[in-house]
XYZ file of C-alpha atoms in Angstrom:
520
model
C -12.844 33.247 -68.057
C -9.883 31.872 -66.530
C -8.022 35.162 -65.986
C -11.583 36.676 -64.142
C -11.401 33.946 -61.888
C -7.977 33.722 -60.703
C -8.171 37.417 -59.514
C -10.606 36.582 -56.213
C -7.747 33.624 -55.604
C -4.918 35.599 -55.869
C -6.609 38.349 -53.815
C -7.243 35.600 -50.655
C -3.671 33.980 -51.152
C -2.471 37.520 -50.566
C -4.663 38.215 -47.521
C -3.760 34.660 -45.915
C 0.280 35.391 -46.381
C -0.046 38.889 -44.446
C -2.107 36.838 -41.777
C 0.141 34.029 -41.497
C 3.389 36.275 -41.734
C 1.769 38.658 -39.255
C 1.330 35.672 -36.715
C 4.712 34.094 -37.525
C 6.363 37.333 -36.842
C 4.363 37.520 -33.894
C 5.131 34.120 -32.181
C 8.348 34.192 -33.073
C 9.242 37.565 -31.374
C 7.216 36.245 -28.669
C 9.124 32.895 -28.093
C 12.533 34.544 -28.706
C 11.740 37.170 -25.591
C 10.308 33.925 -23.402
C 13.966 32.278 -24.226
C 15.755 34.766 -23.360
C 14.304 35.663 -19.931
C 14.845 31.373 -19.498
C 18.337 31.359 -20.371
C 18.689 34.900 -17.874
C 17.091 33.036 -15.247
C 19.572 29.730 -15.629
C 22.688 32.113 -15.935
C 21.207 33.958 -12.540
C 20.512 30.447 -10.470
C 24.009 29.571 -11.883
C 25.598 32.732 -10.542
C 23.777 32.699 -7.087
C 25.274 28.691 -6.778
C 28.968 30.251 -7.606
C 28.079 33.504 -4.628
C 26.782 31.114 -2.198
C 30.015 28.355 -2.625
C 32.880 31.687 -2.766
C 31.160 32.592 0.971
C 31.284 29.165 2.299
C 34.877 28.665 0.969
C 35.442 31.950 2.583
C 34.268 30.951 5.431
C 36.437 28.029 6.077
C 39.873 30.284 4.555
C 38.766 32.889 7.407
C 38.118 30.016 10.058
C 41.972 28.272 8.789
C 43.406 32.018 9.190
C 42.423 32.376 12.576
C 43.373 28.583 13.979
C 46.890 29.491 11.830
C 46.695 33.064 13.650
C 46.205 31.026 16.964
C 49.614 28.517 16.048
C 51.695 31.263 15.407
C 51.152 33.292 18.959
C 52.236 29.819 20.584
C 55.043 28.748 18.486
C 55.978 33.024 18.678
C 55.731 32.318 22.807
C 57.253 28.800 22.760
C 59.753 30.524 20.896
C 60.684 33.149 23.153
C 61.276 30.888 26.323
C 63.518 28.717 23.849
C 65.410 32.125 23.270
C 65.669 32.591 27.062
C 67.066 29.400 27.631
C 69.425 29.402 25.238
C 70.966 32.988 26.476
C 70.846 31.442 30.181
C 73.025 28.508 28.441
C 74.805 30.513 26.378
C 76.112 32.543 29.883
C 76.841 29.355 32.024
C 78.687 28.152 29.119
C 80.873 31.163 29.266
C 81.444 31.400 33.297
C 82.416 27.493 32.645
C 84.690 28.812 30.035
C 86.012 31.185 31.825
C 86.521 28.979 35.246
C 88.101 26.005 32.562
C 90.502 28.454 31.747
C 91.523 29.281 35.525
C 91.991 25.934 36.378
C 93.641 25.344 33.064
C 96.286 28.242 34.298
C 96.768 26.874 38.068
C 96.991 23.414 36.379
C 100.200 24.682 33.980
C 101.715 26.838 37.366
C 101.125 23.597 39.899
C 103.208 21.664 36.440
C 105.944 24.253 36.455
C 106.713 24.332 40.804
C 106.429 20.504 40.465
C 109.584 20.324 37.523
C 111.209 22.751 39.322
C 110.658 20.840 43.066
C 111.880 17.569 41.213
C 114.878 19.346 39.774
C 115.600 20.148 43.272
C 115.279 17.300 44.545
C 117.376 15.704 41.972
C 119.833 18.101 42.603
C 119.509 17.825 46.488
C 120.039 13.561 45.535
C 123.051 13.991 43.467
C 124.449 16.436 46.147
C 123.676 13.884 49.284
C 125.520 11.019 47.205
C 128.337 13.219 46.428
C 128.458 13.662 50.178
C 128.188 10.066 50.931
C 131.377 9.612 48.977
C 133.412 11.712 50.957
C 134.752 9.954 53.270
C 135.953 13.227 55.349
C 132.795 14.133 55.590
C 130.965 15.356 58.524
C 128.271 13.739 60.270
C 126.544 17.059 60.899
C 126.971 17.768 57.363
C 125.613 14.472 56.216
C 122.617 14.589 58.620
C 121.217 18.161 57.136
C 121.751 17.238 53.900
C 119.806 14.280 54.588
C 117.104 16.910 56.586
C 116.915 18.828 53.527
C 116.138 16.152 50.959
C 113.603 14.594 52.786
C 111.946 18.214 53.425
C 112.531 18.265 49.619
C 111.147 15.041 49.077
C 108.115 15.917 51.340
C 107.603 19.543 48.999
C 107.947 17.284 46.378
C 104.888 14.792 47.085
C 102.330 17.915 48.236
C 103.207 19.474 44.739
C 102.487 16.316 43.458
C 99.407 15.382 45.591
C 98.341 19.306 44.615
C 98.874 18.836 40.678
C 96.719 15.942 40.744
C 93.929 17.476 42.469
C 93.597 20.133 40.156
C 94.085 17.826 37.138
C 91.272 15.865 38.340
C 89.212 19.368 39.224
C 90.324 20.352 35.381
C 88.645 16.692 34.021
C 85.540 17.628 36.238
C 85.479 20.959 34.855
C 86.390 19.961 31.213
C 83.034 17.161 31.834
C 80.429 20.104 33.104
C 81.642 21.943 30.025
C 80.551 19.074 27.480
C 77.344 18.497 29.269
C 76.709 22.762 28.475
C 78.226 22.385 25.152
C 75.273 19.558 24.142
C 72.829 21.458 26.214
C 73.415 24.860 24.300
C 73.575 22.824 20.686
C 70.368 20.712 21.938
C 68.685 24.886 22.693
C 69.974 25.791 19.683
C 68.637 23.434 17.545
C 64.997 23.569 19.676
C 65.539 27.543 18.599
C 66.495 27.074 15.272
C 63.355 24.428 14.427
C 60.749 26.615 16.249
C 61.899 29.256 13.939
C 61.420 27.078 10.892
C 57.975 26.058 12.083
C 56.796 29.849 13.114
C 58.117 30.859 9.238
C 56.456 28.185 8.089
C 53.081 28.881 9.504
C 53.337 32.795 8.692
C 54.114 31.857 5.042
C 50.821 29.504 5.139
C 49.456 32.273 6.908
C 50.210 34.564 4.172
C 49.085 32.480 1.311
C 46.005 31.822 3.264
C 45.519 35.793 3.092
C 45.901 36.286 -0.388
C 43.548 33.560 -0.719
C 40.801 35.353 1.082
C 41.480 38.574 -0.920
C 41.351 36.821 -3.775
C 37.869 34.843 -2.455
C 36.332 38.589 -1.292
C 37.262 40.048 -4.979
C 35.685 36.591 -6.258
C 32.755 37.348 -4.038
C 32.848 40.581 -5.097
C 32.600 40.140 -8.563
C 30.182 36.888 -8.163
C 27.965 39.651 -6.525
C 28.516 42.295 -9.143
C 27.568 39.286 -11.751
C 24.622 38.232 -9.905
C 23.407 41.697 -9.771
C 23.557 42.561 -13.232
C 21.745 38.638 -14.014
C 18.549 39.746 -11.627
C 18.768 43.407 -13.387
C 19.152 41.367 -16.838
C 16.467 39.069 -15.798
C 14.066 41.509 -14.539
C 14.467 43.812 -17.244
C 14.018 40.926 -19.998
C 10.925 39.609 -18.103
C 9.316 43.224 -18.576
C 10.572 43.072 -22.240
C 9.087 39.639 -22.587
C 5.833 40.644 -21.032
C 5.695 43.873 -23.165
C 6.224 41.776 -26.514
C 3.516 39.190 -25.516
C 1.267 42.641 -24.764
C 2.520 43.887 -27.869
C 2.222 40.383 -29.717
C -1.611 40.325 -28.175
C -2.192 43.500 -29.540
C -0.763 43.214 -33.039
C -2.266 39.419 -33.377
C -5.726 41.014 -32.401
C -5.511 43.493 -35.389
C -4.170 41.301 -37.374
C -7.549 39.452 -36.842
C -9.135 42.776 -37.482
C -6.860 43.209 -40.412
C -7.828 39.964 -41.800
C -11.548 40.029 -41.067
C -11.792 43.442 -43.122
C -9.536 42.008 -45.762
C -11.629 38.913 -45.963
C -15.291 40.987 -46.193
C -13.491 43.478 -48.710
C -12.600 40.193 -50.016
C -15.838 38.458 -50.339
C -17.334 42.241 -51.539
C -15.302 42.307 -54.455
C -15.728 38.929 -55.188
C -19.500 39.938 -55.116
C -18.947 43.054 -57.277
C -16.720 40.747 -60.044
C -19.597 37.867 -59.795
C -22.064 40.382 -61.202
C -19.606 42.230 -63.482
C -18.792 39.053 -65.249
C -21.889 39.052 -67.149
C -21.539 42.326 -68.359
C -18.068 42.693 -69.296
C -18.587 43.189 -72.984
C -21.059 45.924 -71.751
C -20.054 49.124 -70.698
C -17.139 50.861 -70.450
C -17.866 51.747 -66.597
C -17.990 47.843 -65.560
C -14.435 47.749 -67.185
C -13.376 50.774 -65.548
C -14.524 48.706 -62.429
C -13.031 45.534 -62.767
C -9.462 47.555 -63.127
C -10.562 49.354 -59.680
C -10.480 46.059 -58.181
C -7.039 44.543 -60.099
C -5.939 47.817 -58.573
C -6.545 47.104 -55.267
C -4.978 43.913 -55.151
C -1.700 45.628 -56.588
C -1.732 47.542 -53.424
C -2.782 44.493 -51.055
C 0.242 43.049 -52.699
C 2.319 46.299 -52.104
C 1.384 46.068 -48.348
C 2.312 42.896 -47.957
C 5.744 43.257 -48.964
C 5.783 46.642 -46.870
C 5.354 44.041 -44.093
C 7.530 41.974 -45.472
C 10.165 44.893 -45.120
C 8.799 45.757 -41.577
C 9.619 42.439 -39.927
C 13.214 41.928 -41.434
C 15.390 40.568 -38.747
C 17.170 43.304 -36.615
C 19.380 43.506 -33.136
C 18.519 46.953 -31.309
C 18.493 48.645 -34.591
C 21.288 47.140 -36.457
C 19.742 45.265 -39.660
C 21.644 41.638 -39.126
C 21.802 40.727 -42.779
C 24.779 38.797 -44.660
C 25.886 35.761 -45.837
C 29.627 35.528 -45.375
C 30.216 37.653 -42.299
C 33.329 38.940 -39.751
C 32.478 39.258 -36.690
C 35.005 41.607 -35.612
C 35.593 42.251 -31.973
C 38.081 44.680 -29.290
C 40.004 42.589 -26.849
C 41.755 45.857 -25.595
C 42.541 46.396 -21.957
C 39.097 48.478 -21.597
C 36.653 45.725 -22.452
C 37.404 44.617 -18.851
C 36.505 48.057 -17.601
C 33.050 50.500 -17.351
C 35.842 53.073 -17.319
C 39.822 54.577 -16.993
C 39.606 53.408 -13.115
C 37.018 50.893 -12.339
C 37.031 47.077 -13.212
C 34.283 45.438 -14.705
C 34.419 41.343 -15.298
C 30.962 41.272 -16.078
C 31.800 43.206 -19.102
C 33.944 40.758 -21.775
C 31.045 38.122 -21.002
C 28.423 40.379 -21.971
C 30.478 40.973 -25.111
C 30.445 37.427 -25.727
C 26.894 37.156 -25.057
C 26.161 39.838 -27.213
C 28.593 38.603 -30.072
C 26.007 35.283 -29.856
C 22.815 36.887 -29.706
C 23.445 38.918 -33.372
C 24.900 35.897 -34.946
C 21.611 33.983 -33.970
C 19.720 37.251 -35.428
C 21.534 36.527 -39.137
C 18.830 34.473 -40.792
C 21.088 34.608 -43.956
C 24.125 33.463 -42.347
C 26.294 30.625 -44.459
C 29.557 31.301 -43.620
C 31.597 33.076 -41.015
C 35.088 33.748 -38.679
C 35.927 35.922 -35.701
C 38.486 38.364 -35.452
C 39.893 39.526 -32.297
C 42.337 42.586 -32.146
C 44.201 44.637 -29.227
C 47.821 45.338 -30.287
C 47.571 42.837 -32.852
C 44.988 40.607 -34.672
C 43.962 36.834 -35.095
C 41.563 34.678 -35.929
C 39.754 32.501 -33.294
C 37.912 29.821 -35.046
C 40.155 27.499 -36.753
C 41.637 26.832 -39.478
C 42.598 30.260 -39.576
C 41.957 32.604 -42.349
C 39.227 30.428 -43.705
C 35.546 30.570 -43.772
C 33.431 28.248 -41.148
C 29.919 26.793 -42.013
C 27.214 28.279 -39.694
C 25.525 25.539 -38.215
C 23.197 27.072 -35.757
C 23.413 26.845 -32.204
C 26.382 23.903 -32.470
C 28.206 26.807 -34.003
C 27.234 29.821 -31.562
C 28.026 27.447 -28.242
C 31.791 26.941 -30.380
C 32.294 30.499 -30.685
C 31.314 31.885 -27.052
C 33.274 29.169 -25.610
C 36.288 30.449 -27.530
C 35.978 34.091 -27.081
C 35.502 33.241 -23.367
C 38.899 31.712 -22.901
C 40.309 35.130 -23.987
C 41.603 37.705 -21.424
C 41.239 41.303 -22.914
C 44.718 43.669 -22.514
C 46.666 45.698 -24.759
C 45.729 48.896 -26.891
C 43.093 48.961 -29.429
C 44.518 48.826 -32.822
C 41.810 49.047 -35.068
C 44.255 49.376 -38.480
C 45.558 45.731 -37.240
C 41.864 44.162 -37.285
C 40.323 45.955 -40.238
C 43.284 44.601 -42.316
C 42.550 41.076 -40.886
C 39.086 40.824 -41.667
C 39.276 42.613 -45.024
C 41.857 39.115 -46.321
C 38.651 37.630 -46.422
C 36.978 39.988 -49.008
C 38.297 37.986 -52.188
C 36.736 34.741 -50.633
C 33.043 36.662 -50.730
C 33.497 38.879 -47.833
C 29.853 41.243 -47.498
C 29.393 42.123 -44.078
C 31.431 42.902 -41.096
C 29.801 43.471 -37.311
C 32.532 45.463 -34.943
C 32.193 45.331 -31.020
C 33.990 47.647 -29.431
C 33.977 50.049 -27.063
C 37.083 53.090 -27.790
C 39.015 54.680 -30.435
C 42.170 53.415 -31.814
C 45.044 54.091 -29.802
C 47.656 52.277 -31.852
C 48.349 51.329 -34.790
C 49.860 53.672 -38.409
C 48.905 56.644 -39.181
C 51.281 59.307 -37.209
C 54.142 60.972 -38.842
C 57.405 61.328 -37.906
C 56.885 64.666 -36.566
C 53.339 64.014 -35.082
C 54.768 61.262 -32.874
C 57.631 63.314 -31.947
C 55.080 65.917 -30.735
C 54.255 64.167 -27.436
C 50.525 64.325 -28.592
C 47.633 63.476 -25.433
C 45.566 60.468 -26.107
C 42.859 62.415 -27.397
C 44.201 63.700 -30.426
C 46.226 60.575 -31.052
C 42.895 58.765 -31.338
C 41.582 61.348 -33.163
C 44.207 61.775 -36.235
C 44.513 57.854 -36.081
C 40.721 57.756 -36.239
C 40.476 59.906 -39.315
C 43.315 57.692 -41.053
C 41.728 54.846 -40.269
C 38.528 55.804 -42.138
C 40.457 57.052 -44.832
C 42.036 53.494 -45.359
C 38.136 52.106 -45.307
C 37.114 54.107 -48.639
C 40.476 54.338 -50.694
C 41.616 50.378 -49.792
C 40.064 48.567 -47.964
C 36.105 49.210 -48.792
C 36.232 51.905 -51.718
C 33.297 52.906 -53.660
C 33.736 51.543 -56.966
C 31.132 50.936 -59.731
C 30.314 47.440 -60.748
C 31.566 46.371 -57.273
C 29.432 45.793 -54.325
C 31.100 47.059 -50.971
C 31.368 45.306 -47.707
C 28.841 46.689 -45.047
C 30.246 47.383 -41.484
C 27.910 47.497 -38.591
C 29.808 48.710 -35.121
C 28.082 47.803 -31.528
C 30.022 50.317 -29.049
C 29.716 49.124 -25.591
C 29.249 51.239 -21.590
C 31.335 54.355 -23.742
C 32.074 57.209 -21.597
C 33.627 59.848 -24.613
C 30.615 60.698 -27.241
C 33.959 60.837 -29.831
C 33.686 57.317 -29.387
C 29.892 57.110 -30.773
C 30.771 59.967 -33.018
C 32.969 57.977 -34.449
C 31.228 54.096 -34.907
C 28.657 55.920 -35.958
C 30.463 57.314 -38.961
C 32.351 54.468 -39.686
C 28.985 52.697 -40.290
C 27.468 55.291 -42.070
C 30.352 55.819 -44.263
C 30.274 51.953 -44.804
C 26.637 51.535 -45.384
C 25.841 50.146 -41.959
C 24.274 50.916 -38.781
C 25.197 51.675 -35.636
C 23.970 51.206 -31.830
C 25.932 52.099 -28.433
C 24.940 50.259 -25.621
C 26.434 52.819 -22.827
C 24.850 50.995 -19.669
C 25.454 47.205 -18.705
């Protein structure tokens, strides 16, 4: 009796979990749309703040630029009238040179006539005395000698009276020449400071230019940003709105669902009430009984069917694992949307992204980040060693890390897979790639290939090739007994479809999944 009526038990128990789990999975897909639309609108409000403070602070750099602009056409004219002066100075200086010089010259002639007048004269003395003491000597005689030294003597004194007046001229002279000396130095040092101060100003004027092309690209990109946040926002309010439709719709036949399981319910339950009295009669009521153990087995089997149905998933990609490496490309092209045009909204969708599929990992225990370009590291400290998820303290940690990271270099894929494989001994199952190329460095070329002067193309290609070959003979090989590590790649805004070609077989060659996301 107590196996007859456990069956209608079992049978409701079974009915209520695809109800409940149908609703859970309902709600929760439902809530997780509504958050994400929230946290799009905060990053969108937060974005339109940054816009509106870049214009204002271009606004005032633009305003200082012009007032700068302004200073430097004045000092510029000050400084030209400084300049004028000076070469007006500079020219009296040299006629006052010049006229120093003359005077300088009459000054050294007037010197010479007056030696050789008072040699005369000396002469002209020592000759009258002589005279004087002859006694024989003529008055006539003694009278023009006497005529001739005072005419000497009277030579003598205009020489004299001549020499000083141009020595005094010469002072006067050597006096106007001091006075334009400091005048010129006093120009040249006006000259020499307006030119400091007009350098000065063009070099503030300069910085303050590559300040407002650095505020317009800021702007720019702020724009770009706040562009892509209403596009994100928008496009996840739709989404959100289509999986509350879609929740609606599957919660209402769910209901349905459950309504029709519960009459089937209470029919069998019927049918087994009035079998139990006869089930040491015929073989038919047996035959019956087993119908209805039957159909439980495939309630039951429908249940877990939506049990497999609802397992987590990010745009395709199963997130399952327990000990996972999230594995992402810091090359020089996760900055672009291609070979020629910038993209800085890119890397922090990367990150975002990154965040969104470790929240998606219902399994997750443990877990690191691996970053590669021309080399590899771990970001999450200590390095080489496992971190403990911890939910959302742990996903905040992580996107503020991978945000402090500037992406350049070549994408060596070898260099990262080799990384994130050291883990493997430690429990190593699952490994999620972001990236958005083929390897372009890294081992795999000959000798001879190298020396071929190969394009990028087939570079990427023959290191592509060897880099899957590394995957299944040493890295992730298929070995009996041993379970493999599963590699699911996220290829982001990729313009060659030999990149999806090839994330795509790396995951299917590695028991993953892939999905490229080629538009922001």
């Amino acid at each position: 009796m107590r196996v007859r009526h456990k069956t209608p038990t079992l049978v409701s128990m079974w009915m209520l979990d695809v109800f409940c789990c149908a609703l859970g999975c309902v709600t929760l897909l439902w809530l997780l749309n509504t958050r994400q639309a929230s946290d799009q609108a905060v990053a969108a409000k937060s974005v339109s703040e940054r816009l509106e403070m870049t214009r204002l602070d271009l606004t005032d750099t633009l305003t200082r630029v012009k007032a700068l602009n302004s200073d430097v056409e004045t000092l510029a004219g000050r400084l030209r009238i400084a300049l004028d002066d000076q070469a007006q100075l500079t020219g009296q200086l040299g006629f006052a040179h010049a006229e120093a010089h003359a005077l300088s010259g009459q000054l050294d002639d007037a010197n010479r006539a007056l030696g050789t007048m008072r040699s005369d004269v000396e002469k002209t003395k020592t000759a009258l005395a002589a005279a004087e003491a002859q006694a024989d000597m003529r008055a006539t005689d003694l009278a023009a000698a006497r005529d001739l030294a005072a005419a000497k003597a009277k030579d003598l004194a205009t020489a004299e009276s001549r020499a000083s007046a141009v020595e005094r001229e010469l002072v006067l002279k050597k006096q106007q020449l001091d006075d334009l000396m400091l005048k010129a130095n006093t120009a040249t040092a006006a000259v020499d400071g307006l030119a400091k101060l007009v350098e000065d100003r063009s070099a503030e004027r300069l910085e303050l230019d590559a300040r407002v092309l650095a505020l317009r690209r800021e702007l720019s990109d702020l724009e770009g940003k706040y562009a892509a946040a209403e596009k994100s926002k928008d496009s996840t309010s739709t989404a959100a709105k289509a999986a509350a439709d879609k929740a609606k719709t599957d919660l209402d036949a769910a209901k349905i669902e459950a309504t029709k399981a519960t009459q089937e319910l209470a029919s069998a339950r019927k049918t087994i009430a009035e079998l139990e009295g006869k089930l040491n009669g015929a073989g038919t009521d047996k035959a019956t009984i087993i119908d209805l153990q039957g159909q439980n087995a495939k309630l039951a089997d429908k249940l877990d069917k939506i049990h497999r149905d609802t397992e987590n998933r990010f745009a395709g990609v199963a997130t399952t694992g327990r000990r996972v490496v999230f594995m992402v490309d810091m090359s020089g092209s996760m900055m672009k949307s291609d070979d020629r045009t910038l993209n800085s909204a890119k890397w922090p969708l990367v990150c975002e992204t990154l965040t969104k599929v470790m929240r998606s990992i219902p399994t997750l225990e443990k877990f690191q980040v691996v970053v590669f370009s021309r080399s590899a590291r771990f970001v999450m400290a200590p390095a080489g060693e496992w971190r403990t998820y911890e939910g959302e303290k742990t996903v905040e940690a992580v996107k503020v890390e991978l945000l402090k990271i500037v992406p350049d270099g070549d994408t060596n894929l070898h260099t990262g897979f080799d990384l994130a494989f050291s883990l493997k001994p430690q429990g190593l199952d699952t490994i999620y790639l972001f990236s958005d190329g083929l390897p372009t460095s890294g081992p795999g070329l000959s000798v001879a290939q190298e020396n071929a002067g190969y394009d990028e193309a087939k570079r990427s290609e023959i290191l592509g090739e060897y880099l899957l070959q590394q995957l299944r003979t040493r890295w992730n090989p298929t070995t009996v007994g041993v379970t493999r590590v599963r590699i699911n790649a996220i290829g982001f805004f990729y313009q060659s479809p030999n990149v999806g070609a090839f994330l795509w077989s790396l995951s299917r060659d590695n028991d993953g999944s892939f999905v490229g996301m080629s538009r922001p």
